[in-house]
PDB file of N, CA and C in Angstrom:
ATOM      1  N   MET A  11      10.550 -27.591 -50.224  1.00  0.00           N
ATOM      2  CA  MET A  11      11.772 -27.244 -50.523  1.00  0.00           C
ATOM      3  C   MET A  11      11.291 -26.024 -50.450  1.00  0.00           C
ATOM      4  N   LEU A  12      10.094 -25.171 -51.382  1.00  0.00           N
ATOM      5  CA  LEU A  12       9.834 -24.045 -51.213  1.00  0.00           C
ATOM      6  C   LEU A  12       9.333 -23.667 -50.147  1.00  0.00           C
ATOM      7  N   SER A  13       8.217 -24.603 -49.394  1.00  0.00           N
ATOM      8  CA  SER A  13       7.827 -24.514 -47.966  1.00  0.00           C
ATOM      9  C   SER A  13       9.132 -24.024 -46.783  1.00  0.00           C
ATOM     10  N   ALA A  14       9.954 -24.968 -46.840  1.00  0.00           N
ATOM     11  CA  ALA A  14      11.135 -24.936 -45.948  1.00  0.00           C
ATOM     12  C   ALA A  14      11.624 -23.979 -46.376  1.00  0.00           C
ATOM     13  N   LEU A  15      11.781 -23.512 -47.023  1.00  0.00           N
ATOM     14  CA  LEU A  15      12.992 -21.829 -47.158  1.00  0.00           C
ATOM     15  C   LEU A  15      11.783 -20.761 -46.807  1.00  0.00           C
ATOM     16  N   ALA A  16      10.384 -21.126 -47.244  1.00  0.00           N
ATOM     17  CA  ALA A  16       9.399 -20.062 -46.617  1.00  0.00           C
ATOM     18  C   ALA A  16       9.512 -20.091 -45.061  1.00  0.00           C
ATOM     19  N   SER A  17       9.908 -20.916 -44.399  1.00  0.00           N
ATOM     20  CA  SER A  17       9.590 -21.384 -42.717  1.00  0.00           C
ATOM     21  C   SER A  17      10.899 -20.687 -42.033  1.00  0.00           C
ATOM     22  N   PHE A  18      12.114 -20.835 -42.876  1.00  0.00           N
ATOM     23  CA  PHE A  18      13.316 -20.393 -42.302  1.00  0.00           C
ATOM     24  C   PHE A  18      13.348 -18.473 -42.544  1.00  0.00           C
ATOM     25  N   ALA A  19      12.297 -18.312 -44.050  1.00  0.00           N
ATOM     26  CA  ALA A  19      12.410 -16.727 -43.901  1.00  0.00           C
ATOM     27  C   ALA A  19      11.649 -16.198 -42.887  1.00  0.00           C
ATOM     28  N   LEU A  20      10.200 -16.808 -42.807  1.00  0.00           N
ATOM     29  CA  LEU A  20       9.760 -16.333 -41.465  1.00  0.00           C
ATOM     30  C   LEU A  20      10.294 -15.901 -39.954  1.00  0.00           C
ATOM     31  N   ARG A  21      11.098 -17.264 -40.003  1.00  0.00           N
ATOM     32  CA  ARG A  21      11.721 -17.452 -38.562  1.00  0.00           C
ATOM     33  C   ARG A  21      12.716 -16.466 -38.446  1.00  0.00           C
ATOM     34  N   LEU A  22      13.407 -16.384 -39.198  1.00  0.00           N
ATOM     35  CA  LEU A  22      14.402 -15.370 -39.436  1.00  0.00           C
ATOM     36  C   LEU A  22      14.172 -13.737 -39.790  1.00  0.00           C
ATOM     37  N   LEU A  23      12.470 -13.561 -39.897  1.00  0.00           N
ATOM     38  CA  LEU A  23      11.998 -12.591 -40.062  1.00  0.00           C
ATOM     39  C   LEU A  23      11.605 -12.258 -38.640  1.00  0.00           C
ATOM     40  N   LEU A  24      10.648 -13.175 -37.891  1.00  0.00           N
ATOM     41  CA  LEU A  24      11.145 -12.900 -36.617  1.00  0.00           C
ATOM     42  C   LEU A  24      11.561 -12.780 -35.670  1.00  0.00           C
ATOM     43  N   ALA A  25      13.232 -13.378 -35.610  1.00  0.00           N
ATOM     44  CA  ALA A  25      14.306 -13.378 -34.626  1.00  0.00           C
ATOM     45  C   ALA A  25      14.630 -11.862 -35.249  1.00  0.00           C
ATOM     46  N   VAL A  26      14.882 -11.228 -36.220  1.00  0.00           N
ATOM     47  CA  VAL A  26      15.416 -10.181 -36.294  1.00  0.00           C
ATOM     48  C   VAL A  26      14.617  -9.294 -35.693  1.00  0.00           C
ATOM     49  N   ALA A  27      13.035  -9.256 -35.578  1.00  0.00           N
ATOM     50  CA  ALA A  27      12.182  -8.441 -35.459  1.00  0.00           C
ATOM     51  C   ALA A  27      12.322  -8.400 -33.644  1.00  0.00           C
ATOM     52  N   THR A  28      12.154  -9.568 -33.172  1.00  0.00           N
ATOM     53  CA  THR A  28      12.213  -9.946 -31.926  1.00  0.00           C
ATOM     54  C   THR A  28      13.926  -8.707 -30.939  1.00  0.00           C
ATOM     55  N   VAL A  29      14.668  -9.108 -31.839  1.00  0.00           N
ATOM     56  CA  VAL A  29      16.169  -8.632 -31.752  1.00  0.00           C
ATOM     57  C   VAL A  29      15.844  -6.997 -31.791  1.00  0.00           C
ATOM     58  N   LEU A  30      15.255  -6.420 -32.794  1.00  0.00           N
ATOM     59  CA  LEU A  30      14.943  -5.103 -32.633  1.00  0.00           C
ATOM     60  C   LEU A  30      13.981  -4.718 -31.950  1.00  0.00           C
ATOM     61  N   LEU A  31      13.087  -5.209 -31.037  1.00  0.00           N
ATOM     62  CA  LEU A  31      11.872  -5.149 -30.273  1.00  0.00           C
ATOM     63  C   LEU A  31      12.856  -4.807 -28.818  1.00  0.00           C
ATOM     64  N   VAL A  32      13.694  -5.456 -28.662  1.00  0.00           N
ATOM     65  CA  VAL A  32      14.371  -5.784 -27.269  1.00  0.00           C
ATOM     66  C   VAL A  32      15.332  -4.884 -27.441  1.00  0.00           C
ATOM     67  N   LEU A  33      16.128  -4.259 -28.196  1.00  0.00           N
ATOM     68  CA  LEU A  33      16.664  -3.223 -28.383  1.00  0.00           C
ATOM     69  C   LEU A  33      15.779  -2.159 -28.234  1.00  0.00           C
ATOM     70  N   ALA A  34      14.880  -1.569 -28.619  1.00  0.00           N
ATOM     71  CA  ALA A  34      14.147  -0.651 -28.799  1.00  0.00           C
ATOM     72  C   ALA A  34      13.842  -0.043 -26.933  1.00  0.00           C
ATOM     73  N   LEU A  35      13.346  -1.157 -26.879  1.00  0.00           N
ATOM     74  CA  LEU A  35      13.092  -1.423 -25.323  1.00  0.00           C
ATOM     75  C   LEU A  35      13.851  -0.682 -24.659  1.00  0.00           C
ATOM     76  N   MET A  36      15.155  -1.490 -24.736  1.00  0.00           N
ATOM     77  CA  MET A  36      16.206  -0.871 -23.887  1.00  0.00           C
ATOM     78  C   MET A  36      16.839   0.092 -24.178  1.00  0.00           C
ATOM     79  N   GLY A  37      16.865   0.899 -25.491  1.00  0.00           N
ATOM     80  CA  GLY A  37      17.225   2.250 -25.976  1.00  0.00           C
ATOM     81  C   GLY A  37      16.026   3.115 -25.097  1.00  0.00           C
ATOM     82  N   VAL A  38      14.509   2.666 -24.808  1.00  0.00           N
ATOM     83  CA  VAL A  38      13.688   3.484 -24.118  1.00  0.00           C
ATOM     84  C   VAL A  38      14.042   3.613 -22.738  1.00  0.00           C
ATOM     85  N   ALA A  39      14.533   2.442 -22.194  1.00  0.00           N
ATOM     86  CA  ALA A  39      14.680   2.863 -20.817  1.00  0.00           C
ATOM     87  C   ALA A  39      15.947   3.071 -20.677  1.00  0.00           C
ATOM     88  N   LEU A  40      16.956   3.151 -21.070  1.00  0.00           N
ATOM     89  CA  LEU A  40      18.051   3.931 -21.210  1.00  0.00           C
ATOM     90  C   LEU A  40      17.711   5.816 -21.395  1.00  0.00           C
ATOM     91  N   LEU A  41      17.310   5.942 -22.093  1.00  0.00           N
ATOM     92  CA  LEU A  41      16.748   7.144 -22.297  1.00  0.00           C
ATOM     93  C   LEU A  41      15.679   7.957 -21.830  1.00  0.00           C
ATOM     94  N   THR A  42      15.175   7.047 -20.862  1.00  0.00           N
ATOM     95  CA  THR A  42      14.299   7.679 -19.612  1.00  0.00           C
ATOM     96  C   THR A  42      15.293   7.454 -18.353  1.00  0.00           C
ATOM     97  N   LEU A  43      16.480   6.715 -18.166  1.00  0.00           N
ATOM     98  CA  LEU A  43      17.143   6.723 -16.809  1.00  0.00           C
ATOM     99  C   LEU A  43      18.446   8.075 -17.359  1.00  0.00           C
ATOM    100  N   LEU A  44      18.447   8.350 -18.602  1.00  0.00           N
ATOM    101  CA  LEU A  44      19.170   9.444 -18.416  1.00  0.00           C
ATOM    102  C   LEU A  44      18.377  10.658 -18.337  1.00  0.00           C
ATOM    103  N   GLY A  45      16.938  10.710 -18.842  1.00  0.00           N
ATOM    104  CA  GLY A  45      16.204  11.715 -18.725  1.00  0.00           C
ATOM    105  C   GLY A  45      15.842  12.039 -17.232  1.00  0.00           C
ATOM    106  N   LEU A  46      15.926  10.936 -16.608  1.00  0.00           N
ATOM    107  CA  LEU A  46      15.694  10.902 -15.189  1.00  0.00           C
ATOM    108  C   LEU A  46      16.622  11.359 -14.388  1.00  0.00           C
ATOM    109  N   THR A  47      17.948  11.270 -14.873  1.00  0.00           N
ATOM    110  CA  THR A  47      18.902  11.865 -13.991  1.00  0.00           C
ATOM    111  C   THR A  47      19.393  13.459 -14.449  1.00  0.00           C
ATOM    112  N   ILE A  48      19.290  13.676 -15.553  1.00  0.00           N
ATOM    113  CA  ILE A  48      19.722  14.920 -16.136  1.00  0.00           C
ATOM    114  C   ILE A  48      18.257  16.117 -15.148  1.00  0.00           C
ATOM    115  N   TRP A  49      17.149  15.672 -15.354  1.00  0.00           N
ATOM    116  CA  TRP A  49      16.042  16.286 -14.578  1.00  0.00           C
ATOM    117  C   TRP A  49      15.943  17.180 -12.874  1.00  0.00           C
ATOM    118  N   SER A  50      17.117  15.363 -12.205  1.00  0.00           N
ATOM    119  CA  SER A  50      17.167  15.507 -10.980  1.00  0.00           C
ATOM    120  C   SER A  50      18.538  16.348 -10.752  1.00  0.00           C
ATOM    121  N   LEU A  51      19.113  16.295 -11.237  1.00  0.00           N
ATOM    122  CA  LEU A  51      20.406  17.215 -11.860  1.00  0.00           C
ATOM    123  C   LEU A  51      20.292  18.887 -11.627  1.00  0.00           C
ATOM    124  N   ILE A  52      18.986  19.044 -12.615  1.00  0.00           N
ATOM    125  CA  ILE A  52      18.855  20.423 -13.181  1.00  0.00           C
ATOM    126  C   ILE A  52      17.840  20.914 -11.625  1.00  0.00           C
ATOM    127  N   ARG A  53      17.323  20.074 -10.814  1.00  0.00           N
ATOM    128  CA  ARG A  53      16.336  20.491  -9.545  1.00  0.00           C
ATOM    129  C   ARG A  53      17.497  20.453  -8.687  1.00  0.00           C
ATOM    130  N   GLY A  54      18.749  20.252  -9.053  1.00  0.00           N
ATOM    131  CA  GLY A  54      19.432  19.790  -7.140  1.00  0.00           C
ATOM    132  C   GLY A  54      19.670  19.099  -6.777  1.00  0.00           C
ATOM    133  N   ARG A  55      19.014  18.246  -7.148  1.00  0.00           N
ATOM    134  CA  ARG A  55      18.652  16.482  -5.948  1.00  0.00           C
ATOM    135  C   ARG A  55      19.985  15.676  -7.179  1.00  0.00           C
ATOM    136  N   LYS A  56      20.796  14.967  -6.023  1.00  0.00           N
ATOM    137  CA  LYS A  56      21.825  14.594  -6.315  1.00  0.00           C
ATOM    138  C   LYS A  56      20.913  13.142  -6.645  1.00  0.00           C
ATOM    139  N   PRO A  57      21.000  12.321  -8.149  1.00  0.00           N
ATOM    140  CA  PRO A  57      20.302  11.162  -8.817  1.00  0.00           C
ATOM    141  C   PRO A  57      20.491   9.989  -7.127  1.00  0.00           C
ATOM    142  N   VAL A  58      20.156   9.253  -7.017  1.00  0.00           N
ATOM    143  CA  VAL A  58      20.220   7.927  -6.319  1.00  0.00           C
ATOM    144  C   VAL A  58      20.419   6.806  -6.881  1.00  0.00           C
ATOM    145  N   LEU A  59      20.641   6.351  -7.265  1.00  0.00           N
ATOM    146  CA  LEU A  59      21.236   5.062  -7.762  1.00  0.00           C
ATOM    147  C   LEU A  59      20.922   3.867  -6.576  1.00  0.00           C
ATOM    148  N   ASP A  60      19.666   2.970  -7.022  1.00  0.00           N
ATOM    149  CA  ASP A  60      19.176   1.779  -5.636  1.00  0.00           C
ATOM    150  C   ASP A  60      19.760   0.621  -6.158  1.00  0.00           C
ATOM    151  N   LEU A  61      21.136   0.376  -5.443  1.00  0.00           N
ATOM    152  CA  LEU A  61      20.912  -1.339  -6.201  1.00  0.00           C
ATOM    153  C   LEU A  61      21.132  -2.388  -5.252  1.00  0.00           C
ATOM    154  N   SER A  62      20.700  -2.265  -4.026  1.00  0.00           N
ATOM    155  CA  SER A  62      20.046  -3.111  -3.189  1.00  0.00           C
ATOM    156  C   SER A  62      19.577  -4.447  -3.560  1.00  0.00           C
ATOM    157  N   GLY A  63      19.006  -4.122  -4.528  1.00  0.00           N
ATOM    158  CA  GLY A  63      17.997  -5.524  -4.681  1.00  0.00           C
ATOM    159  C   GLY A  63      19.060  -6.730  -5.901  1.00  0.00           C
ATOM    160  N   PHE A  64      20.321  -6.489  -5.884  1.00  0.00           N
ATOM    161  CA  PHE A  64      21.167  -6.819  -6.419  1.00  0.00           C
ATOM    162  C   PHE A  64      22.001  -7.802  -5.266  1.00  0.00           C
ATOM    163  N   ALA A  65      21.867  -7.026  -4.295  1.00  0.00           N
ATOM    164  CA  ALA A  65      22.849  -7.523  -3.466  1.00  0.00           C
ATOM    165  C   ALA A  65      21.699  -8.530  -2.349  1.00  0.00           C
ATOM    166  N   ARG A  66      20.796  -8.143  -2.785  1.00  0.00           N
ATOM    167  CA  ARG A  66      19.215  -9.389  -1.948  1.00  0.00           C
ATOM    168  C   ARG A  66      18.925 -10.499  -2.807  1.00  0.00           C
ATOM    169  N   ALA A  67      19.272 -10.385  -4.029  1.00  0.00           N
ATOM    170  CA  ALA A  67      19.338 -11.469  -4.794  1.00  0.00           C
ATOM    171  C   ALA A  67      20.467 -12.720  -4.779  1.00  0.00           C
ATOM    172  N   ARG A  68      21.760 -11.798  -4.641  1.00  0.00           N
ATOM    173  CA  ARG A  68      23.112 -12.347  -4.344  1.00  0.00           C
ATOM    174  C   ARG A  68      22.959 -13.346  -3.153  1.00  0.00           C
ATOM    175  N   GLN A  69      22.363 -12.810  -1.823  1.00  0.00           N
ATOM    176  CA  GLN A  69      21.856 -12.867  -0.709  1.00  0.00           C
ATOM    177  C   GLN A  69      21.282 -14.779  -0.717  1.00  0.00           C
ATOM    178  N   PHE A  70      20.412 -14.186  -1.692  1.00  0.00           N
ATOM    179  CA  PHE A  70      19.355 -15.668  -1.894  1.00  0.00           C
ATOM    180  C   PHE A  70      19.777 -16.482  -2.259  1.00  0.00           C
ATOM    181  N   ARG A  71      20.313 -16.477  -3.466  1.00  0.00           N
ATOM    182  CA  ARG A  71      21.357 -17.140  -4.079  1.00  0.00           C
ATOM    183  C   ARG A  71      22.089 -18.315  -3.406  1.00  0.00           C
ATOM    184  N   ALA A  72      22.962 -17.300  -2.771  1.00  0.00           N
ATOM    185  CA  ALA A  72      24.019 -17.455  -1.976  1.00  0.00           C
ATOM    186  C   ALA A  72      23.260 -19.298  -0.895  1.00  0.00           C
ATOM    187  N   GLY A  73      21.998 -18.707  -0.503  1.00  0.00           N
ATOM    188  CA  GLY A  73      20.945 -19.977   0.475  1.00  0.00           C
ATOM    189  C   GLY A  73      21.002 -18.869   2.232  1.00  0.00           C
ATOM    190  N   THR A  74      21.580 -17.486   2.286  1.00  0.00           N
ATOM    191  CA  THR A  74      21.117 -17.371   3.291  1.00  0.00           C
ATOM    192  C   THR A  74      19.925 -16.740   3.263  1.00  0.00           C
ATOM    193  N   GLY A  75      18.931 -16.482   2.114  1.00  0.00           N
ATOM    194  CA  GLY A  75      17.707 -16.023   2.164  1.00  0.00           C
ATOM    195  C   GLY A  75      17.349 -14.727   2.324  1.00  0.00           C
ATOM    196  N   MET A  76      16.084 -14.502   2.898  1.00  0.00           N
ATOM    197  CA  MET A  76      15.753 -13.001   3.445  1.00  0.00           C
ATOM    198  C   MET A  76      16.213 -12.916   4.670  1.00  0.00           C
ATOM    199  N   GLY A  77      16.549 -14.001   5.604  1.00  0.00           N
ATOM    200  CA  GLY A  77      16.913 -13.843   7.122  1.00  0.00           C
ATOM    201  C   GLY A  77      18.425 -14.099   7.139  1.00  0.00           C
ATOM    202  N   GLY A  78      18.561 -14.218   8.658  1.00  0.00           N
ATOM    203  CA  GLY A  78      20.212 -14.677   9.079  1.00  0.00           C
ATOM    204  C   GLY A  78      20.131 -16.742   8.814  1.00  0.00           C
ATOM    205  N   GLY A  79      19.476 -16.888   8.874  1.00  0.00           N
ATOM    206  CA  GLY A  79      19.313 -18.732   8.806  1.00  0.00           C
ATOM    207  C   GLY A  79      18.653 -19.272   7.854  1.00  0.00           C
ATOM    208  N   GLY A  80      18.238 -18.346   6.510  1.00  0.00           N
ATOM    209  CA  GLY A  80      18.342 -19.102   5.782  1.00  0.00           C
ATOM    210  C   GLY A  80      16.477 -18.664   5.070  1.00  0.00           C
ATOM    211  N   ALA A  81      15.749 -19.085   3.986  1.00  0.00           N
ATOM    212  CA  ALA A  81      14.399 -18.683   4.352  1.00  0.00           C
ATOM    213  C   ALA A  81      13.394 -18.897   5.591  1.00  0.00           C
ATOM    214  N   PHE A  82      13.787 -19.983   5.759  1.00  0.00           N
ATOM    215  CA  PHE A  82      12.789 -20.815   6.790  1.00  0.00           C
ATOM    216  C   PHE A  82      13.581 -21.105   8.068  1.00  0.00           C
ATOM    217  N   GLY A  83      14.945 -20.692   8.040  1.00  0.00           N
ATOM    218  CA  GLY A  83      15.713 -20.787   9.208  1.00  0.00           C
ATOM    219  C   GLY A  83      15.411 -19.918  10.354  1.00  0.00           C
ATOM    220  N   ARG A  84      16.233 -19.740  11.372  1.00  0.00           N
ATOM    221  CA  ARG A  84      16.074 -19.201  12.675  1.00  0.00           C
ATOM    222  C   ARG A  84      16.230 -17.655  12.508  1.00  0.00           C
ATOM    223  N   ARG A  85      15.434 -16.903  13.327  1.00  0.00           N
ATOM    224  CA  ARG A  85      15.736 -15.446  12.714  1.00  0.00           C
ATOM    225  C   ARG A  85      16.246 -15.076  14.196  1.00  0.00           C
ATOM    226  N   ALA A  86      17.571 -13.655  13.970  1.00  0.00           N
ATOM    227  CA  ALA A  86      18.381 -13.331  14.943  1.00  0.00           C
ATOM    228  C   ALA A  86      17.175 -12.861  16.131  1.00  0.00           C
ATOM    229  N   PRO A  87      17.545 -12.526  17.346  1.00  0.00           N
ATOM    230  CA  PRO A  87      17.080 -12.016  18.180  1.00  0.00           C
ATOM    231  C   PRO A  87      16.652 -10.544  17.794  1.00  0.00           C
ATOM    232  N   ALA A  88      15.458  -9.856  18.218  1.00  0.00           N
ATOM    233  CA  ALA A  88      15.367  -8.610  17.758  1.00  0.00           C
ATOM    234  C   ALA A  88      15.680  -7.732  18.691  1.00  0.00           C
ATOM    235  N   GLY A  89      15.955  -8.143  19.456  1.00  0.00           N
ATOM    236  CA  GLY A  89      17.058  -6.668  20.798  1.00  0.00           C
ATOM    237  C   GLY A  89      16.700  -6.330  21.442  1.00  0.00           C
ATOM    238  N   GLU A  90      16.672  -5.305  21.563  1.00  0.00           N
ATOM    239  CA  GLU A  90      16.313  -4.749  22.870  1.00  0.00           C
ATOM    240  C   GLU A  90      14.969  -3.844  23.066  1.00  0.00           C
ATOM    241  N   VAL A  91      14.006  -4.416  23.851  1.00  0.00           N
ATOM    242  CA  VAL A  91      12.705  -3.716  23.689  1.00  0.00           C
ATOM    243  C   VAL A  91      12.260  -2.398  24.390  1.00  0.00           C
ATOM    244  N   VAL A  92      12.148  -1.088  23.763  1.00  0.00           N
ATOM    245  CA  VAL A  92      11.586  -0.105  24.290  1.00  0.00           C
ATOM    246  C   VAL A  92      10.194   0.262  24.812  1.00  0.00           C
ATOM    247  N   ASP A  93      10.117   0.586  25.801  1.00  0.00           N
ATOM    248  CA  ASP A  93       8.627   1.057  26.160  1.00  0.00           C
ATOM    249  C   ASP A  93       8.458   2.480  25.843  1.00  0.00           C
ATOM    250  N   VAL A  94       7.201   2.703  25.694  1.00  0.00           N
ATOM    251  CA  VAL A  94       7.118   4.309  25.398  1.00  0.00           C
ATOM    252  C   VAL A  94       6.008   4.906  26.541  1.00  0.00           C
ATOM    253  N   GLU A  95       6.232   6.023  26.888  1.00  0.00           N
ATOM    254  CA  GLU A  95       5.074   6.745  27.742  1.00  0.00           C
ATOM    255  C   GLU A  95       3.595   6.730  27.241  1.00  0.00           C
ATOM    256  N   VAL A  96       2.917   6.753  28.438  1.00  0.00           N
ATOM    257  CA  VAL A  96       1.460   6.417  27.971  1.00  0.00           C
ATOM    258  C   VAL A  96       0.864   7.807  28.298  1.00  0.00           C
ATOM    259  N   ARG A  97      -0.013   8.278  27.775  1.00  0.00           N
ATOM    260  CA  ARG A  97      -0.682   9.340  27.458  1.00  0.00           C
ATOM    261  C   ARG A  97      -2.228   9.291  27.366  1.00  0.00           C
ATOM    262  N   GLU A  98      -2.748   9.879  28.424  1.00  0.00           N
ATOM    263  CA  GLU A  98      -4.068   9.999  28.265  1.00  0.00           C
ATOM    264  C   GLU A  98      -4.702  10.519  27.538  1.00  0.00           C
ATOM    265  N   VAL A  99      -5.926  10.702  26.389  1.00  0.00           N
ATOM    266  CA  VAL A  99      -6.157  11.914  25.381  1.00  0.00           C
ATOM    267  C   VAL A  99      -7.576  11.622  26.089  1.00  0.00           C
ATOM    268  N   LYS A 100      -7.848  13.180  26.541  1.00  0.00           N
ATOM    269  CA  LYS A 100      -9.215  12.922  26.971  1.00  0.00           C
ATOM    270  C   LYS A 100      -9.771  13.808  26.132  1.00  0.00           C
ATOM    271  N   PRO A 101     -11.384  13.454  25.749  1.00  0.00           N
ATOM    272  CA  PRO A 101     -12.352  13.629  24.678  1.00  0.00           C
ATOM    273  C   PRO A 101     -12.592  14.867  24.824  1.00  0.00           C
ATOM    274  N   GLU A 102     -12.845  15.873  23.925  1.00  0.00           N
ATOM    275  CA  GLU A 102     -13.199  17.223  24.111  1.00  0.00           C
ATOM    276  C   GLU A 102     -14.904  17.203  24.309  1.00  0.00           C
ATOM    277  N   PRO A 103     -15.086  18.127  25.211  1.00  0.00           N
ATOM    278  CA  PRO A 103     -16.557  18.086  25.494  1.00  0.00           C
ATOM    279  C   PRO A 103     -17.499  18.656  24.243  1.00  0.00           C
ATOM    280  N   ALA A 104     -18.829  17.868  23.271  1.00  0.00           N
ATOM    281  CA  ALA A 104     -19.283  18.579  22.430  1.00  0.00           C
ATOM    282  C   ALA A 104     -19.900  20.088  22.055  1.00  0.00           C
ATOM    283  N   ARG A 105     -19.664  20.311  21.012  1.00  0.00           N
ATOM    284  CA  ARG A 105     -19.470  22.179  20.944  1.00  0.00           C
ATOM    285  C   ARG A 105     -21.287  22.326  20.132  1.00  0.00           C
ATOM    286  N   LEU A 106     -22.082  22.832  20.386  1.00  0.00           N
ATOM    287  CA  LEU A 106     -22.873  23.658  19.883  1.00  0.00           C
ATOM    288  C   LEU A 106     -22.778  24.479  19.132  1.00  0.00           C
ATOM    289  N   GLU A 107     -23.297  24.097  17.751  1.00  0.00           N
ATOM    290  CA  GLU A 107     -23.407  25.355  16.942  1.00  0.00           C
ATOM    291  C   GLU A 107     -24.059  26.637  17.338  1.00  0.00           C
ATOM    292  N   PRO A 108     -23.935  27.404  17.176  1.00  0.00           N
ATOM    293  CA  PRO A 108     -25.039  28.479  17.567  1.00  0.00           C
ATOM    294  C   PRO A 108     -26.034  28.738  16.547  1.00  0.00           C
TER     295      PRO A 108
END
């Protein structure tokens, strides 16, 4: 009876400690985000909020994968190929130090 009560108390203590640790880490993350936002506004830059990871995850869960035809499906055509001009670069003659 006493060991069961001690076991329950220990589990309850660990659960509370875990919740406090998670809340503390979330608080640190929130303060860091707030600090970086204020720092970027002080420097005159607009804060960038990149949520593209959520859209990619939503696409992947929907079955479209990372490409157009699923993770292993066919890829869309790459489009028009553009050639570049070739320019020959001649090596400089070796210079002798005086």
